[in-house]
XYZ file of C-alpha atoms in Angstrom:
320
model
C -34.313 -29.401 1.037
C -34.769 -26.206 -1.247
C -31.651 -24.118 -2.376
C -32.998 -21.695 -0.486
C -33.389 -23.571 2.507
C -29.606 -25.075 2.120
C -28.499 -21.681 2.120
C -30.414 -20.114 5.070
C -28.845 -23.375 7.036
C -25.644 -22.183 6.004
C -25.650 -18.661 6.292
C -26.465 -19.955 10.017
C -24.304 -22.220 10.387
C -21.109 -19.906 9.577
C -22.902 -16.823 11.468
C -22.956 -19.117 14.468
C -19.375 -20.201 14.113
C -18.257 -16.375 14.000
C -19.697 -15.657 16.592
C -18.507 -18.568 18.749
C -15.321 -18.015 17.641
C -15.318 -14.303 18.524
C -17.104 -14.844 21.791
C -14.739 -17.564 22.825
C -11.338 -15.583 22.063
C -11.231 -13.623 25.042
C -10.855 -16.728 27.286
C -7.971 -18.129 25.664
C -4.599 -17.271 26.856
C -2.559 -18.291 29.746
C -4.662 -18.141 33.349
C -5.894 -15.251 34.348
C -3.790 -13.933 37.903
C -5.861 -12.966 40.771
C -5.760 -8.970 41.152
C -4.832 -8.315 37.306
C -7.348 -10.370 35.901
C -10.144 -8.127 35.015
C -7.790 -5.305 33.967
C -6.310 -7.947 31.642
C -9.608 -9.155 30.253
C -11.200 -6.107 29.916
C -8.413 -3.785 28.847
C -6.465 -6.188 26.747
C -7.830 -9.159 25.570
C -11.982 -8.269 24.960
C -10.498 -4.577 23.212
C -8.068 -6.766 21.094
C -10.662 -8.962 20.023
C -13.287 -6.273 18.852
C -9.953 -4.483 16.976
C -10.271 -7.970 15.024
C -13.528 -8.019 14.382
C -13.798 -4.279 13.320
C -10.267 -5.046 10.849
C -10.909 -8.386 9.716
C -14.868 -7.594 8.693
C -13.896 -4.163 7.033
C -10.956 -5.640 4.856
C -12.964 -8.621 4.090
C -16.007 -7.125 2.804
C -13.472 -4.042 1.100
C -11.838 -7.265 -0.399
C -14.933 -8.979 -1.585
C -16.189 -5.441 -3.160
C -12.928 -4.870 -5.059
C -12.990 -8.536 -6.343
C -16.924 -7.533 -8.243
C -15.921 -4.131 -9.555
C -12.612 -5.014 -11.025
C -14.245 -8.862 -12.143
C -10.462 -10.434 -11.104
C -10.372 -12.861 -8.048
C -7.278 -11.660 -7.401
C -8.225 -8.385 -6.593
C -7.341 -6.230 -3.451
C -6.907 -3.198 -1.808
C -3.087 -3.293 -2.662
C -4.868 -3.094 -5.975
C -5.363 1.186 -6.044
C -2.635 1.764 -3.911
C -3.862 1.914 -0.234
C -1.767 -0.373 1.135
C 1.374 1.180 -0.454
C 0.249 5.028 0.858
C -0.504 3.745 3.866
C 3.021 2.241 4.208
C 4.496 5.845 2.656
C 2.890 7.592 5.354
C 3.721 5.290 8.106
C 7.479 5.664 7.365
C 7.786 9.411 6.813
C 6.819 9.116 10.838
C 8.995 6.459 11.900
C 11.960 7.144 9.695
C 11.807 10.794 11.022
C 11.107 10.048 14.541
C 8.016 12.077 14.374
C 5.824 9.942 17.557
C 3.969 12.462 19.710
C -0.047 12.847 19.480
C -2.255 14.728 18.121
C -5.214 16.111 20.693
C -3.575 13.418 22.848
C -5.460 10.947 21.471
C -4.026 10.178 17.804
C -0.731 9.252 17.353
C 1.296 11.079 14.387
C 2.196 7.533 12.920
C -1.241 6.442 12.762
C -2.430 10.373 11.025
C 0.306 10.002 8.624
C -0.703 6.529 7.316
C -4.183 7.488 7.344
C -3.234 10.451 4.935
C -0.938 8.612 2.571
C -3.410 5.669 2.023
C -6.024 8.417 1.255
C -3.799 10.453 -1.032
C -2.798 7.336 -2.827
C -6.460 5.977 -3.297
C -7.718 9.239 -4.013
C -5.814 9.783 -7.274
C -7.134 5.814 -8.621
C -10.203 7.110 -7.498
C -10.392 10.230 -9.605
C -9.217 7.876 -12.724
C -12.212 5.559 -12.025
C -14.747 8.827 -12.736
C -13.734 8.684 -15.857
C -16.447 7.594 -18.498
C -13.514 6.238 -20.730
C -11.845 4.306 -17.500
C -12.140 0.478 -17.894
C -11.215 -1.873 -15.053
C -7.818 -2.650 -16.472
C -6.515 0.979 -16.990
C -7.904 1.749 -13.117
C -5.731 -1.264 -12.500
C -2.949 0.046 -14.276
C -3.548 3.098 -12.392
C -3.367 1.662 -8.933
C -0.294 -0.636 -10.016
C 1.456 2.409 -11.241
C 0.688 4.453 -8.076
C 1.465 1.318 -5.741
C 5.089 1.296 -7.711
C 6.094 4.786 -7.848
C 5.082 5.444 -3.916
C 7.024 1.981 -3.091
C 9.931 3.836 -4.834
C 9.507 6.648 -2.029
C 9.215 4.138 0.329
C 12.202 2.306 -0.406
C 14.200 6.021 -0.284
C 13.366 6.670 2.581
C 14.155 3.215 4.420
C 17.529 3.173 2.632
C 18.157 6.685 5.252
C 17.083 5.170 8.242
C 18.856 3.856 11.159
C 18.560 -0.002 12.616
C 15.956 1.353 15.292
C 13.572 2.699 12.289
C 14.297 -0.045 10.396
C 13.518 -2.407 13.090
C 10.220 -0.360 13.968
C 8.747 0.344 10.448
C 9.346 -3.997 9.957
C 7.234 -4.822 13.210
C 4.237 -2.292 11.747
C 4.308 -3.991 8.597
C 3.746 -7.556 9.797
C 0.713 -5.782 11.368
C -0.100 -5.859 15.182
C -3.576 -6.060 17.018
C -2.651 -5.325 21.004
C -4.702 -2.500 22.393
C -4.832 -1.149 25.986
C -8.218 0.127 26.137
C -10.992 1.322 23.349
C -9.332 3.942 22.595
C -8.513 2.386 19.077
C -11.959 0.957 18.489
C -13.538 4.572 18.924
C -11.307 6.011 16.622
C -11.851 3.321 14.205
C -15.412 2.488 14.574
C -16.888 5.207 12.519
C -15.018 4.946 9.488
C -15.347 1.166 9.397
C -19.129 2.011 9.751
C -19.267 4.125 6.872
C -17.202 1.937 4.784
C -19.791 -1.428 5.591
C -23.111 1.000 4.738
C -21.886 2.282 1.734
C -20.628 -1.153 0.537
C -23.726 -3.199 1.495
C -25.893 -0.576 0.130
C -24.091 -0.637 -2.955
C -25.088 -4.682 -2.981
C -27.918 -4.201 -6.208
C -25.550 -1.917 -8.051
C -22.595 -4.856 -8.041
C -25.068 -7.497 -8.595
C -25.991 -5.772 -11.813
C -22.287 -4.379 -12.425
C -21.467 -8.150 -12.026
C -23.279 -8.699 -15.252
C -21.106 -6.519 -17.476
C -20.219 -3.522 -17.333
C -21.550 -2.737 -21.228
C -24.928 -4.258 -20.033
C -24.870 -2.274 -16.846
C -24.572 0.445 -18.941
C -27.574 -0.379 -20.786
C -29.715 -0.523 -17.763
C -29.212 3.173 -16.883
C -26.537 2.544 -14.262
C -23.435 5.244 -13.844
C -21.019 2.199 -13.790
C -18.322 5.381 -12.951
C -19.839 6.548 -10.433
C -20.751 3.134 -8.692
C -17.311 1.962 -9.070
C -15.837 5.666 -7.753
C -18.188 5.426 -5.303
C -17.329 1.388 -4.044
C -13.324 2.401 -4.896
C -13.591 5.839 -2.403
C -15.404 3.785 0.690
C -13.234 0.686 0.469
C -10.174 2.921 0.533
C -11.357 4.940 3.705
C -12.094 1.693 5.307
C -8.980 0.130 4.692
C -6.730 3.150 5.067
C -8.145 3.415 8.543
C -7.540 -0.535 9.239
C -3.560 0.098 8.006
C -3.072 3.260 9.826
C -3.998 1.701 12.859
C -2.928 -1.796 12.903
C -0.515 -2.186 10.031
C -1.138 -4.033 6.814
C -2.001 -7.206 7.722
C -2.161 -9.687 4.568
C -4.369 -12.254 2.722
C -7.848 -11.477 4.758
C -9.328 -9.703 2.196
C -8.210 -12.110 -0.702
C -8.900 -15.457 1.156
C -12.250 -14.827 3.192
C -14.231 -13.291 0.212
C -13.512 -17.251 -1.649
C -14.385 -18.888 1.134
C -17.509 -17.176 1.313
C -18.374 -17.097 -2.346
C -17.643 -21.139 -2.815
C -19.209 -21.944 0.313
C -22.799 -19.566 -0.125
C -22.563 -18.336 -3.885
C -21.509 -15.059 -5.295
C -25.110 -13.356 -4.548
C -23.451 -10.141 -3.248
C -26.545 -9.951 -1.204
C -25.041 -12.238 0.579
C -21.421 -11.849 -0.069
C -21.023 -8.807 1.647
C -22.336 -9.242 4.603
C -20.982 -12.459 5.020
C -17.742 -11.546 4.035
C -17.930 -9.027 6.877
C -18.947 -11.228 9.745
C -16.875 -14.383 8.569
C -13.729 -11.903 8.144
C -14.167 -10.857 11.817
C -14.292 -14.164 12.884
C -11.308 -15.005 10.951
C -9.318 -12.202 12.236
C -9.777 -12.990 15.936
C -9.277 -16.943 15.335
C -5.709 -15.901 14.005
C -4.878 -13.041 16.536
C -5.713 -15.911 19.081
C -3.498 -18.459 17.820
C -0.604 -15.498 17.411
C -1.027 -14.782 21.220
C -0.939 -18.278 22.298
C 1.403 -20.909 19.948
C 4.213 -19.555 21.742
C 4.170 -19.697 25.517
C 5.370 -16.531 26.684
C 5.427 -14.706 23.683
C 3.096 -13.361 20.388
C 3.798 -13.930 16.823
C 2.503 -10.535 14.954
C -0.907 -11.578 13.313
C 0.061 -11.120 9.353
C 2.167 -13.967 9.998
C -0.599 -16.359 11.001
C -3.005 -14.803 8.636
C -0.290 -15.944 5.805
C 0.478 -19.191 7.029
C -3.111 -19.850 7.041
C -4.433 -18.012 4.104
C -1.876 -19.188 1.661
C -2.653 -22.754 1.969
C -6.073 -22.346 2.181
C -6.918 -20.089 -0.699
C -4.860 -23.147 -2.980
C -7.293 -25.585 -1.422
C -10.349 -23.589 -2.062
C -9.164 -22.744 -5.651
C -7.880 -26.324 -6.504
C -11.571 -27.547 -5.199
C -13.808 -25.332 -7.882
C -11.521 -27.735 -10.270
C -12.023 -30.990 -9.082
């Protein structure tokens, strides 16, 4: 078999699997009871499992960009700051009690995260527009900005009460349940946007990927691609955050998995990263629902136990 054929059987192979897995999800969970049974499958379990899809995908393929541009494995979006604005914003609302809506449809909590993982990004961003920018003072950048707003954050926790503190620790272990599609409507769009620009940025990393002096041989505006990939991947994520909570080791884990098991092609990366990272997402949201009867472990716990051990494994393999 070809090495082309080898990898069109597994590109299949794992796009099958996803979408197994995804498909699947719904139906596990304790019986379904006669009269509540489609409002529970329709309204909670089959909107939770597209929130998974949507929030694993988008941070997988964000993760898998940010890896390329910044040419470090280890890259993430905690990497410019995101995470940390996004965790900024989200306590200024809890610490402060501010929980109405907005148009009765957005919650302030879910605004204010939006705003600081924007702000946050947006200033890492500007840095990477510089011609004189390399990858390590961006990094420097987004570990500085990540540090001071974690200061803020850590301020503002110290005046809170045990109800905010108790609140502000359940959002950041990240949470999934949804009542409706409310969420997925709201979220839909900018995950969208986020997956088109990245995918279509696919040539640009594959030549960034190279170097960036030799990129900059070939004509390319290695700023303005990386601005560009940096700008999308924070919208994406600070979307994901805002709505679900920071929920950890998707983006670093899936992006390896992908690139040991089909290559680092970022033709095929991407959009692998995306679909596998849905499937991922829902597999562990699944097993938080159901380990314990009659209760739910939040999902960044079983996306750490899992990812954790797992990224080791893949790493140790390369080596052995």
């Amino acid at each position: 078999m070809s090495p082309r054929a080898r990898l069109g059987t597994r590109i299949g192979a794992l796009v099958i699997g996803a979408v197994l897995i995804i498909g699947a999800s719904p139906f596990v969970g304790p019986p379904l009871v006669e009269g509540s049974a489609e409002f529970i499958f329709w309204q909670l379990r089959v909107p939770r499992v597209l929130m998974a899809v949507l929030v694993g995908g988008t941070l997988s393929l964000v993760g898998a960009t940010y890896q390329v541009i910044f040419f470090n494995p280890l890259a993430t979006p905690s990497t410019v700051g995101t995470t940390a604005g996004a965790t900024f914003g989200a306590l200024i609302s809890i610490v402060f009690g501010v929980r109405s809506m907005i148009w009765g449809e957005l919650p302030v909590l879910t605004l204010s995260a939006f705003l600081g993982a924007l702000g946050v990004s947006a200033a890492v961003t500007f840095v990477a527009l510089s011609k004189r920018a390399r990858n390590n003072d961006i990094i420097l950048a987004g570990i500085a900005s990540s540090l001071a707003v974690g200061s803020a954050s850590s301020a503002i926790q110290f005046t809170a009460d045990e109800t905010a503190m108790l609140a502000a620790v359940r959002w950041s272990l990240g949470y999934l349940p949804q009542v409706g599609y409310r969420g997925i409507v709201l979220l839909l769009p900018i995950a969208a946007i986020t997956a088109l620009g990245l995918i279509g940025l696919s040539r640009s990393l594959d030549v960034l990927a190279t170097g960036e002096e030799l990129a900059h041989s070939r004509g390319m505006n290695v700023p303005l691609v990386r601005a560009i990939a940096i700008g999308c991947g924070a919208l994406g994520v600070a979307g994901c955050v805002a709505w679900c909570g920071p929920i950890a080791f998707v983006e670093l884990m899936v992006p390896h998995f992908v690139r040991l098991t089909l290559g680092s092609h970022r033709r095929v990366l991407l959009p692998m990263s995306l679909v596998v990272g849905g499937a991922f997402l829902a597999l562990c949201d699944t097993i938080a629902r159901t380990v314990i009867p009659g209760a739910e472990l939040p999902v960044g716990v079983i996306t750490a136990a899992l990812g954790a051990p797992t990224l080791v494994y893949l790493i140790a393999r390369q080596y052995h």
